PDB file of C-alpha atoms in Angstrom:
ATOM      1  CA  UNK A   1      -4.362   9.995 -11.410  1.00 55.00           C
ATOM      2  CA  UNK A   2      -6.238  11.849  -8.674  1.00 73.00           C
ATOM      3  CA  UNK A   3      -4.673  14.816  -6.935  1.00 80.00           C
ATOM      4  CA  UNK A   4      -2.595  17.072  -9.188  1.00 86.00           C
ATOM      5  CA  UNK A   5      -2.024  19.922  -6.728  1.00 90.00           C
ATOM      6  CA  UNK A   6       1.647  19.117  -6.046  1.00 90.00           C
ATOM      7  CA  UNK A   7       3.950  21.721  -7.649  1.00 92.00           C
ATOM      8  CA  UNK A   8       6.001  18.959  -9.311  1.00 95.00           C
ATOM      9  CA  UNK A   9       3.052  16.895 -10.579  1.00 94.00           C
ATOM     10  CA  UNK A  10       4.128  17.126 -14.216  1.00 95.00           C
ATOM     11  CA  UNK A  11       7.721  16.095 -13.450  1.00 97.00           C
ATOM     12  CA  UNK A  12       6.522  13.239 -11.221  1.00 96.00           C
ATOM     13  CA  UNK A  13       4.176  11.938 -13.929  1.00 94.00           C
ATOM     14  CA  UNK A  14       6.939  12.214 -16.537  1.00 97.00           C
ATOM     15  CA  UNK A  15       9.221  10.168 -14.274  1.00 97.00           C
ATOM     16  CA  UNK A  16       6.443   7.582 -13.748  1.00 94.00           C
ATOM     17  CA  UNK A  17       6.203   7.257 -17.549  1.00 94.00           C
ATOM     18  CA  UNK A  18       9.988   6.842 -17.764  1.00 97.00           C
ATOM     19  CA  UNK A  19       9.918   4.205 -15.012  1.00 96.00           C
ATOM     20  CA  UNK A  20       7.148   2.346 -16.859  1.00 93.00           C
ATOM     21  CA  UNK A  21       9.178   2.411 -20.088  1.00 96.00           C
ATOM     22  CA  UNK A  22      12.333   1.136 -18.389  1.00 97.00           C
ATOM     23  CA  UNK A  23      10.421  -1.577 -16.522  1.00 96.00           C
ATOM     24  CA  UNK A  24       8.926  -2.776 -19.791  1.00 93.00           C
ATOM     25  CA  UNK A  25      12.395  -2.819 -21.405  1.00 97.00           C
ATOM     26  CA  UNK A  26      13.645  -4.886 -18.464  1.00 96.00           C
ATOM     27  CA  UNK A  27      10.889  -7.442 -19.069  1.00 94.00           C
ATOM     28  CA  UNK A  28       8.456  -6.496 -16.316  1.00 90.00           C
ATOM     29  CA  UNK A  29       4.904  -7.610 -17.071  1.00 84.00           C
ATOM     30  CA  UNK A  30       2.395  -5.702 -14.902  1.00 78.00           C
ATOM     31  CA  UNK A  31       0.164  -7.849 -12.702  1.00 75.00           C
ATOM     32  CA  UNK A  32      -3.169  -6.170 -13.431  1.00 67.00           C
ATOM     33  CA  UNK A  33      -5.069  -8.746 -11.363  1.00 67.00           C
ATOM     34  CA  UNK A  34      -4.442  -6.614  -8.264  1.00 62.00           C
ATOM     35  CA  UNK A  35      -6.647  -3.848  -9.738  1.00 61.00           C
ATOM     36  CA  UNK A  36     -10.212  -4.653  -8.759  1.00 56.00           C
ATOM     37  CA  UNK A  37     -11.887  -2.000 -10.900  1.00 57.00           C
ATOM     38  CA  UNK A  38     -14.083  -3.019 -13.827  1.00 60.00           C
ATOM     39  CA  UNK A  39     -11.903  -1.432 -16.538  1.00 59.00           C
ATOM     40  CA  UNK A  40      -9.943  -2.826 -19.492  1.00 65.00           C
ATOM     41  CA  UNK A  41      -6.449  -4.289 -19.076  1.00 63.00           C
ATOM     42  CA  UNK A  42      -4.620  -1.252 -20.474  1.00 64.00           C
ATOM     43  CA  UNK A  43      -6.355   1.055 -17.992  1.00 64.00           C
ATOM     44  CA  UNK A  44      -5.569  -1.374 -15.167  1.00 57.00           C
ATOM     45  CA  UNK A  45      -1.876  -1.269 -16.090  1.00 62.00           C
ATOM     46  CA  UNK A  46      -1.992   2.520 -16.149  1.00 64.00           C
ATOM     47  CA  UNK A  47      -3.691   2.548 -12.735  1.00 66.00           C
ATOM     48  CA  UNK A  48      -0.862   0.455 -11.283  1.00 66.00           C
ATOM     49  CA  UNK A  49       1.652   3.132 -12.274  1.00 71.00           C
ATOM     50  CA  UNK A  50      -0.002   5.596  -9.939  1.00 79.00           C
ATOM     51  CA  UNK A  51       0.043   3.529  -6.752  1.00 84.00           C
ATOM     52  CA  UNK A  52       1.434   5.642  -3.917  1.00 88.00           C
ATOM     53  CA  UNK A  53       4.817   3.925  -3.746  1.00 94.00           C
ATOM     54  CA  UNK A  54       5.416   4.464  -7.468  1.00 94.00           C
ATOM     55  CA  UNK A  55       4.614   8.154  -7.115  1.00 95.00           C
ATOM     56  CA  UNK A  56       6.913   8.337  -4.085  1.00 97.00           C
ATOM     57  CA  UNK A  57       9.731   6.590  -5.959  1.00 98.00           C
ATOM     58  CA  UNK A  58       9.291   8.955  -8.923  1.00 98.00           C
ATOM     59  CA  UNK A  59       9.378  11.962  -6.596  1.00 98.00           C
ATOM     60  CA  UNK A  60      12.473  10.600  -4.875  1.00 98.00           C
ATOM     61  CA  UNK A  61      14.254  10.019  -8.165  1.00 98.00           C
ATOM     62  CA  UNK A  62      13.694  13.590  -9.347  1.00 98.00           C
ATOM     63  CA  UNK A  63      14.406  15.139  -5.935  1.00 98.00           C
ATOM     64  CA  UNK A  64      17.582  13.399  -4.760  1.00 98.00           C
ATOM     65  CA  UNK A  65      21.109  12.837  -5.983  1.00 97.00           C
ATOM     66  CA  UNK A  66      21.885   9.564  -7.800  1.00 96.00           C
ATOM     67  CA  UNK A  67      22.573   6.595  -5.500  1.00 94.00           C
ATOM     68  CA  UNK A  68      20.793   8.239  -2.551  1.00 97.00           C
ATOM     69  CA  UNK A  69      18.603   5.690  -0.731  1.00 98.00           C
ATOM     70  CA  UNK A  70      14.862   6.308  -1.013  1.00 99.00           C
ATOM     71  CA  UNK A  71      12.731   5.807   2.118  1.00 98.00           C
ATOM     72  CA  UNK A  72       8.976   5.391   1.779  1.00 98.00           C
ATOM     73  CA  UNK A  73       6.322   4.801   4.443  1.00 97.00           C
ATOM     74  CA  UNK A  74       2.792   3.728   3.627  1.00 94.00           C
ATOM     75  CA  UNK A  75      -0.137   2.548   5.725  1.00 94.00           C
ATOM     76  CA  UNK A  76      -1.232  -0.253   3.393  1.00 92.00           C
ATOM     77  CA  UNK A  77       0.402  -3.469   2.310  1.00 91.00           C
ATOM     78  CA  UNK A  78       2.562  -3.310  -0.836  1.00 91.00           C
ATOM     79  CA  UNK A  79       0.719  -5.018  -3.721  1.00 88.00           C
ATOM     80  CA  UNK A  80       2.367  -7.820  -5.724  1.00 88.00           C
ATOM     81  CA  UNK A  81       2.934  -5.635  -8.778  1.00 89.00           C
ATOM     82  CA  UNK A  82       4.520  -2.771  -6.834  1.00 92.00           C
ATOM     83  CA  UNK A  83       6.758  -5.245  -5.015  1.00 96.00           C
ATOM     84  CA  UNK A  84       8.061  -6.782  -8.242  1.00 94.00           C
ATOM     85  CA  UNK A  85       8.436  -3.428  -9.996  1.00 95.00           C
ATOM     86  CA  UNK A  86      10.258  -1.877  -7.023  1.00 97.00           C
ATOM     87  CA  UNK A  87      12.741  -4.759  -7.062  1.00 98.00           C
ATOM     88  CA  UNK A  88      13.499  -4.012 -10.714  1.00 98.00           C
ATOM     89  CA  UNK A  89      13.602  -0.244 -10.167  1.00 98.00           C
ATOM     90  CA  UNK A  90      16.221  -0.694  -7.438  1.00 98.00           C
ATOM     91  CA  UNK A  91      18.400  -2.460 -10.010  1.00 98.00           C
ATOM     92  CA  UNK A  92      17.642  -0.112 -12.933  1.00 98.00           C
ATOM     93  CA  UNK A  93      18.400   3.061 -10.967  1.00 98.00           C
ATOM     94  CA  UNK A  94      21.096   1.627  -8.686  1.00 98.00           C
ATOM     95  CA  UNK A  95      19.199   2.715  -5.591  1.00 98.00           C
ATOM     96  CA  UNK A  96      18.434   1.207  -2.242  1.00 99.00           C
ATOM     97  CA  UNK A  97      14.686   1.625  -1.799  1.00 99.00           C
ATOM     98  CA  UNK A  98      13.288   1.062   1.678  1.00 98.00           C
ATOM     99  CA  UNK A  99       9.512   0.731   1.936  1.00 98.00           C
ATOM    100  CA  UNK A 100       7.750   0.437   5.282  1.00 97.00           C
ATOM    101  CA  UNK A 101       4.285  -0.981   4.683  1.00 95.00           C
ATOM    102  CA  UNK A 102       1.582  -2.073   7.114  1.00 93.00           C
ATOM    103  CA  UNK A 103       3.378  -5.328   7.913  1.00 91.00           C
ATOM    104  CA  UNK A 104       7.137  -4.922   7.505  1.00 94.00           C
ATOM    105  CA  UNK A 105      10.161  -3.140   6.125  1.00 96.00           C
ATOM    106  CA  UNK A 106      11.178  -4.025   2.580  1.00 98.00           C
ATOM    107  CA  UNK A 107      14.807  -3.256   1.667  1.00 98.00           C
ATOM    108  CA  UNK A 108      15.064  -3.372  -2.130  1.00 98.00           C
ATOM    109  CA  UNK A 109      18.640  -3.570  -3.392  1.00 98.00           C
ATOM    110  CA  UNK A 110      19.993  -4.565  -6.801  1.00 98.00           C
ATOM    111  CA  UNK A 111      16.779  -6.294  -7.857  1.00 97.00           C
ATOM    112  CA  UNK A 112      15.975  -8.205  -4.684  1.00 98.00           C
ATOM    113  CA  UNK A 113      14.039  -7.622  -1.471  1.00 98.00           C
ATOM    114  CA  UNK A 114      14.973  -8.403   2.114  1.00 97.00           C
ATOM    115  CA  UNK A 115      11.648 -10.223   2.602  1.00 95.00           C
ATOM    116  CA  UNK A 116      12.690 -12.762  -0.058  1.00 92.00           C
ATOM    117  CA  UNK A 117       9.275 -12.271  -1.665  1.00 90.00           C
ATOM    118  CA  UNK A 118       7.403 -13.480   1.411  1.00 82.00           C
ATOM    119  CA  UNK A 119       5.297 -10.822   3.037  1.00 68.00           C
TER     120      UNK A 119
END
């Protein structure tokens, strides 16, 4: 989980847990193969929840009005699991989520991405 100095850390982590619960209900199966650490599968799934874009989405959800687009910029490529979970989160929360990664802009809307899953 790393840095916990943000004043809203507890609320962000609670929202991450809520997102994880809703993703599971929607049928999302985490792709733990993207975690290269030598830890058990459950820990790998937990690690995925705390990728930067998930933390940013959680922060955006608790900090903005419903239906407000979320805009996220990161300096690394979006991993497969975050890409698939962000697609679902855009549908679950009814949000447009725009993620600028190292290679491109991803516009997630109603469960799909503008890159058509090719990035």
